[in-house]
mmCIF file with all atom_site columns, C-alpha atoms in Angstrom:
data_model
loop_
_atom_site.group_PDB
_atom_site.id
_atom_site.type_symbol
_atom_site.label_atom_id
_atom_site.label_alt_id
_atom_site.label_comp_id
_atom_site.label_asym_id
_atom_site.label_entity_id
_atom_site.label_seq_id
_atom_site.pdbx_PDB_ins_code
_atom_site.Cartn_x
_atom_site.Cartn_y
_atom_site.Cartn_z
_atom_site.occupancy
_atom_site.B_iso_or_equiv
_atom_site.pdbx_formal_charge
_atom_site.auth_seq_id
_atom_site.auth_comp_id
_atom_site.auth_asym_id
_atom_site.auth_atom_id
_atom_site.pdbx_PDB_model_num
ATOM 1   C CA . UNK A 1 1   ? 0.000   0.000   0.000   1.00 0.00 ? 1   UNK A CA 1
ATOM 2   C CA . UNK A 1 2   ? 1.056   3.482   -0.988  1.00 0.00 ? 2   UNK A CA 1
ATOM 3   C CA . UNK A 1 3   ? 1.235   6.379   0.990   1.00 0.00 ? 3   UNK A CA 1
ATOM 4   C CA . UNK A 1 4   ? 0.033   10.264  0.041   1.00 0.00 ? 4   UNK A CA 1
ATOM 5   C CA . UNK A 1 5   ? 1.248   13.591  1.768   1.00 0.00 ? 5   UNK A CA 1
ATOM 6   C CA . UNK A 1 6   ? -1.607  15.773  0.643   1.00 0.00 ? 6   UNK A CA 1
ATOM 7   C CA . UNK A 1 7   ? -1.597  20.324  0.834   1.00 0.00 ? 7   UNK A CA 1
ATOM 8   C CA . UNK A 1 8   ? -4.665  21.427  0.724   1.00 0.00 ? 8   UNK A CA 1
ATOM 9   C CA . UNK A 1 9   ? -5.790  24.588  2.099   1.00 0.00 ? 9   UNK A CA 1
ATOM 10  C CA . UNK A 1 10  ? -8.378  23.873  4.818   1.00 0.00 ? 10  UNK A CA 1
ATOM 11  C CA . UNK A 1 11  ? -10.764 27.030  4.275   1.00 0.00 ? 11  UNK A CA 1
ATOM 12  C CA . UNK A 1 12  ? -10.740 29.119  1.354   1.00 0.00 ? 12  UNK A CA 1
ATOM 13  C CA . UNK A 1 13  ? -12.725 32.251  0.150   1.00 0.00 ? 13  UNK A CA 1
ATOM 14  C CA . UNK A 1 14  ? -15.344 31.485  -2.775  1.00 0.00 ? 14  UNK A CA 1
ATOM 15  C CA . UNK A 1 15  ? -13.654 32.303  -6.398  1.00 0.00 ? 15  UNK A CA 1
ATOM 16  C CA . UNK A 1 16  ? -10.468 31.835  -4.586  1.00 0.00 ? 16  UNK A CA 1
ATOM 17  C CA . UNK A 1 17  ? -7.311  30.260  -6.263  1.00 0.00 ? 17  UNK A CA 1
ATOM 18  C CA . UNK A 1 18  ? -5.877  27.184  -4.300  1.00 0.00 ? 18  UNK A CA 1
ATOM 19  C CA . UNK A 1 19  ? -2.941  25.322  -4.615  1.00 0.00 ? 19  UNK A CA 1
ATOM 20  C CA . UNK A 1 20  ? -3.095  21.668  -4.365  1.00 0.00 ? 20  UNK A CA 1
ATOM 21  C CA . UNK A 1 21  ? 0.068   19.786  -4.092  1.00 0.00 ? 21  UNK A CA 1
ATOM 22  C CA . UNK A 1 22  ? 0.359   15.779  -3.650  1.00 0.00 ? 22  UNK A CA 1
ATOM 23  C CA . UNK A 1 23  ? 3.087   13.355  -3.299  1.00 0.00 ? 23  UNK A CA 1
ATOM 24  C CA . UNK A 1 24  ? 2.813   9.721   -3.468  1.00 0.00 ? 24  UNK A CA 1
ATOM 25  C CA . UNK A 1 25  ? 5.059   7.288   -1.919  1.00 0.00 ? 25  UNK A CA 1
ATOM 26  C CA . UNK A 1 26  ? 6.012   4.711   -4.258  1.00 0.00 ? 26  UNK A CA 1
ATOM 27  C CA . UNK A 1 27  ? 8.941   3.008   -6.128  1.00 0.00 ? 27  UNK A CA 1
ATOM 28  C CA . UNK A 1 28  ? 7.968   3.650   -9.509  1.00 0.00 ? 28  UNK A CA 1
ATOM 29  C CA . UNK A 1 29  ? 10.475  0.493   -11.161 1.00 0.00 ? 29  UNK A CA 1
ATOM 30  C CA . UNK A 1 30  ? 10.675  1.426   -14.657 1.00 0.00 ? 30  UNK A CA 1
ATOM 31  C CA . UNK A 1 31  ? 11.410  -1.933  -15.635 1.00 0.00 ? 31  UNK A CA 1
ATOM 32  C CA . UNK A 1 32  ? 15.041  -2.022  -17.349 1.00 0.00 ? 32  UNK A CA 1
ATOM 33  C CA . UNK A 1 33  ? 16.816  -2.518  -14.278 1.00 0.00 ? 33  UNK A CA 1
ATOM 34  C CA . UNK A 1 34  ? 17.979  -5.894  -12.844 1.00 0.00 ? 34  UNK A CA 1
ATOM 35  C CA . UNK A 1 35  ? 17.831  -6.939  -9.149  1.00 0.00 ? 35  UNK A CA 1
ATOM 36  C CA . UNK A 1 36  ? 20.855  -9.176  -7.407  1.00 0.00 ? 36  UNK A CA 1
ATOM 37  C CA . UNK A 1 37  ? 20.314  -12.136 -8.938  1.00 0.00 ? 37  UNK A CA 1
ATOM 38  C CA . UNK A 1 38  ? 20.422  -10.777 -12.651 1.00 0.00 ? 38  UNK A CA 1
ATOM 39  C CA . UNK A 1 39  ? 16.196  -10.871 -13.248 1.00 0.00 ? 39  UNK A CA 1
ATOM 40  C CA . UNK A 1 40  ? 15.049  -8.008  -14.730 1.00 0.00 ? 40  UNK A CA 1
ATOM 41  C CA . UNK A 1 41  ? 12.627  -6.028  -11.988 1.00 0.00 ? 41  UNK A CA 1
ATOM 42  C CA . UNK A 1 42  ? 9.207   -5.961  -13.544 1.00 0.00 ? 42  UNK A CA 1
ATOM 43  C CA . UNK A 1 43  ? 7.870   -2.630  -13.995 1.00 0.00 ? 43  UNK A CA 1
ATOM 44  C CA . UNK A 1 44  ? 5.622   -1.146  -11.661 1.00 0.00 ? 44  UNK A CA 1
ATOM 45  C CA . UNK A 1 45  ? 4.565   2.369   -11.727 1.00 0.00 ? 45  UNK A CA 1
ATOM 46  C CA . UNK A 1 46  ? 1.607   4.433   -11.456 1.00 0.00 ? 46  UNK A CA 1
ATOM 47  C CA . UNK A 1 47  ? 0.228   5.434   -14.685 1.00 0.00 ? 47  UNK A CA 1
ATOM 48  C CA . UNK A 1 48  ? -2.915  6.757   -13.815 1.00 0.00 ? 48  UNK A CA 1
ATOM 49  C CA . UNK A 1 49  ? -3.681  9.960   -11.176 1.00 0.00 ? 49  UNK A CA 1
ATOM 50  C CA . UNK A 1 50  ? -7.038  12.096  -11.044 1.00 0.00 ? 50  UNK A CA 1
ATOM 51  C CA . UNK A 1 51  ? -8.565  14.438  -8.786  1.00 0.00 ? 51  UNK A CA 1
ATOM 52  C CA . UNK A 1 52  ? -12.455 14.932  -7.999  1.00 0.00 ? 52  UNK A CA 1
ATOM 53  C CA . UNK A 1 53  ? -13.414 17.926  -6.195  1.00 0.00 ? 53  UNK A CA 1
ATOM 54  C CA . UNK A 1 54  ? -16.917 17.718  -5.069  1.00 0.00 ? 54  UNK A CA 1
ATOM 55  C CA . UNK A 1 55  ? -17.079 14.606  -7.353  1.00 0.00 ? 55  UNK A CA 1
ATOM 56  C CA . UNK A 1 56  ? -16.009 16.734  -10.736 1.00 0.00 ? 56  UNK A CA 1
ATOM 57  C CA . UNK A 1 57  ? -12.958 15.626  -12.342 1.00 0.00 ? 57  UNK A CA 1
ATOM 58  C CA . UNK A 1 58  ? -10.933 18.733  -12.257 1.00 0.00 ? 58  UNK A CA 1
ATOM 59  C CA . UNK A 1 59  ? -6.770  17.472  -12.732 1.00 0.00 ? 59  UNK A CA 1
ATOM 60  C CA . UNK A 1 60  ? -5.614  14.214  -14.300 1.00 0.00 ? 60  UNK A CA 1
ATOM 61  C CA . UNK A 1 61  ? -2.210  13.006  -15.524 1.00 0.00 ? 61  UNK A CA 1
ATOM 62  C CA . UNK A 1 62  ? -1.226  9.906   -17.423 1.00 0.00 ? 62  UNK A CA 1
ATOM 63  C CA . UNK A 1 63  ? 2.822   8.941   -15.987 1.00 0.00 ? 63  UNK A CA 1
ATOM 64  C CA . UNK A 1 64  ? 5.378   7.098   -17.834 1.00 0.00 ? 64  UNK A CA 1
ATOM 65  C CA . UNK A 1 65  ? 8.691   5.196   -16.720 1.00 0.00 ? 65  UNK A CA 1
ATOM 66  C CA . UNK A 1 66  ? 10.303  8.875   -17.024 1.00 0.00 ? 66  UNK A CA 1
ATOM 67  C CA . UNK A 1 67  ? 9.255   10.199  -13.406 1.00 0.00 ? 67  UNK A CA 1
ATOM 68  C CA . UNK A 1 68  ? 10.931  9.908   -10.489 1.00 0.00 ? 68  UNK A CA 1
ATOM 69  C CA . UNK A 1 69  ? 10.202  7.573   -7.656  1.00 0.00 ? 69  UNK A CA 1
ATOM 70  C CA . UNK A 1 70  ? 7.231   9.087   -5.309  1.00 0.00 ? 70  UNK A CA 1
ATOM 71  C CA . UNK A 1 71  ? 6.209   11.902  -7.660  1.00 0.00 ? 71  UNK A CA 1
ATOM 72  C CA . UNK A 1 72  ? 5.081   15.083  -7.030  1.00 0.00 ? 72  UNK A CA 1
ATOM 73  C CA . UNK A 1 73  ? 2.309   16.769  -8.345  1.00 0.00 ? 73  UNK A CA 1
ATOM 74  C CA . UNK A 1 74  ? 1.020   20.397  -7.847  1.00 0.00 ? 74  UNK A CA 1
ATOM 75  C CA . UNK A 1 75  ? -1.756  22.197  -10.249 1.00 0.00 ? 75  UNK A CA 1
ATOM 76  C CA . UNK A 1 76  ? -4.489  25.151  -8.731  1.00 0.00 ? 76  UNK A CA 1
ATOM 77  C CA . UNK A 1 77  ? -8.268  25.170  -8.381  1.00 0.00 ? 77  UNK A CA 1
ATOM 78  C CA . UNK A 1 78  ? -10.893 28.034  -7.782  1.00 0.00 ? 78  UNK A CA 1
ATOM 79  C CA . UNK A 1 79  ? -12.679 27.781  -4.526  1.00 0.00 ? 79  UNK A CA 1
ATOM 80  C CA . UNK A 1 80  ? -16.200 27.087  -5.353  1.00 0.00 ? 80  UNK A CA 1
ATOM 81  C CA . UNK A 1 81  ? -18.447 24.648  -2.530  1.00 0.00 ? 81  UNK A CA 1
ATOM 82  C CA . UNK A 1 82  ? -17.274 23.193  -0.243  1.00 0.00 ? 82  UNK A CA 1
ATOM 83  C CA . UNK A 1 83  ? -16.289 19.668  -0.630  1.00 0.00 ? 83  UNK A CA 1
ATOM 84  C CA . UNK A 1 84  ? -14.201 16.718  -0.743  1.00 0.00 ? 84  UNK A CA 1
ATOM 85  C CA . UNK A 1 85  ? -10.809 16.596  -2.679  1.00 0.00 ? 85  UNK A CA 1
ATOM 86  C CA . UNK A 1 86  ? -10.547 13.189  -3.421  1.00 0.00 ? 86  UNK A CA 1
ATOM 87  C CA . UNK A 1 87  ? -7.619  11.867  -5.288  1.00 0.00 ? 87  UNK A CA 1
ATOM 88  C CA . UNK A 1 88  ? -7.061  8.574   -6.366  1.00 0.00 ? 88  UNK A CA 1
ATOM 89  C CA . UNK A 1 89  ? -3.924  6.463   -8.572  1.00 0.00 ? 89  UNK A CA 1
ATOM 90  C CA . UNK A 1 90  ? -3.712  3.319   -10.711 1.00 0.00 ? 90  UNK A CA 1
ATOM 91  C CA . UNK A 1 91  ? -0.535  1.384   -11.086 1.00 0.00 ? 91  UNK A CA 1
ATOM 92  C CA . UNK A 1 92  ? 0.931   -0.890  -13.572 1.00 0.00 ? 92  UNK A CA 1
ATOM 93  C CA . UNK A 1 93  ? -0.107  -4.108  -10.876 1.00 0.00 ? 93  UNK A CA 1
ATOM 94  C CA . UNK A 1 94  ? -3.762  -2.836  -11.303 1.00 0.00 ? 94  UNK A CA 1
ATOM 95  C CA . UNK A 1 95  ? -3.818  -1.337  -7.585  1.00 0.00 ? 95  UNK A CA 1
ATOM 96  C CA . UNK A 1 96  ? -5.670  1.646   -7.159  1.00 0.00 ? 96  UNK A CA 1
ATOM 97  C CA . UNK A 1 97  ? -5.276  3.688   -4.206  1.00 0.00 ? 97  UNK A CA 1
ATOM 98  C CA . UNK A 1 98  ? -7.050  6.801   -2.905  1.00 0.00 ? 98  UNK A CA 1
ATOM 99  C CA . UNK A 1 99  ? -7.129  9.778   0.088   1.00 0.00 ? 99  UNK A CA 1
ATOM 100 C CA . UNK A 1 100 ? -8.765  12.234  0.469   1.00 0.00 ? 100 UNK A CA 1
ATOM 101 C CA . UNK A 1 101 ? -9.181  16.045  1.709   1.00 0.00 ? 101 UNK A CA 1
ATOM 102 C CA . UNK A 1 102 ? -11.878 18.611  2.746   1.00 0.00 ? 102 UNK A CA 1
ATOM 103 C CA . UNK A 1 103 ? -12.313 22.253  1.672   1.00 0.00 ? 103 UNK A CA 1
ATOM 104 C CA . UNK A 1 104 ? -14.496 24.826  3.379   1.00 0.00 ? 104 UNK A CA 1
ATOM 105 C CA . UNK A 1 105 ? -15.392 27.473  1.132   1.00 0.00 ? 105 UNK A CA 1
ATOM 106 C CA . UNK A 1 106 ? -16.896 30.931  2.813   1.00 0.00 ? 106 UNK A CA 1
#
């Protein structure tokens, strides 16, 4: 199981600008490297991350072997409702994993 450090503002004013930054703990084995007894390391990275605010789809990114281990993502918002950030990855073993955050919006 994975593990997410999520920033996201706890209140925010409506029309508001947020930043949203996420990283997610994981190996991300790109598959060409060999462990100590000479077998190729199957790859295993996450290819799929979207985020949901207040259920809408509003940031998703498709990853490839290229990005680091535990990547880092950070994109904005506007403040609208209040709601539930919820954020949620896919990776190459077919595990999807998912946290989430509130927002209050005044």
């Amino acid at each position: 199981m994975t593990r997410a450090l999520v920033n996201v503002p706890k209140t925010a004013k409506r029309g508001e600008i947020i930043e949203i930054r996420v990283m997610i703990q994981h190996v991300m084995e790109t598959g060409y490297r060999e462990g100590p007894n000479g077998v190729t390391i199957p790859r295993n990275i996450i290819h799929r991350f979207v985020c949901k605010y207040a259920g809408e789809e509003i940031f998703s990114a498709e990853l490839f072997p290229a990005i680091a281990a535990n990547p880092y993502m950070a994109f904005s918002a506007v403040a609208t409702e209040s709601g539930t950030l919820t954020f949620e990855w896919t990776d190459d073993k077919g595990e999807t994993q998912n946290t989430s955050a509130e927002l209050t919006v005044t």
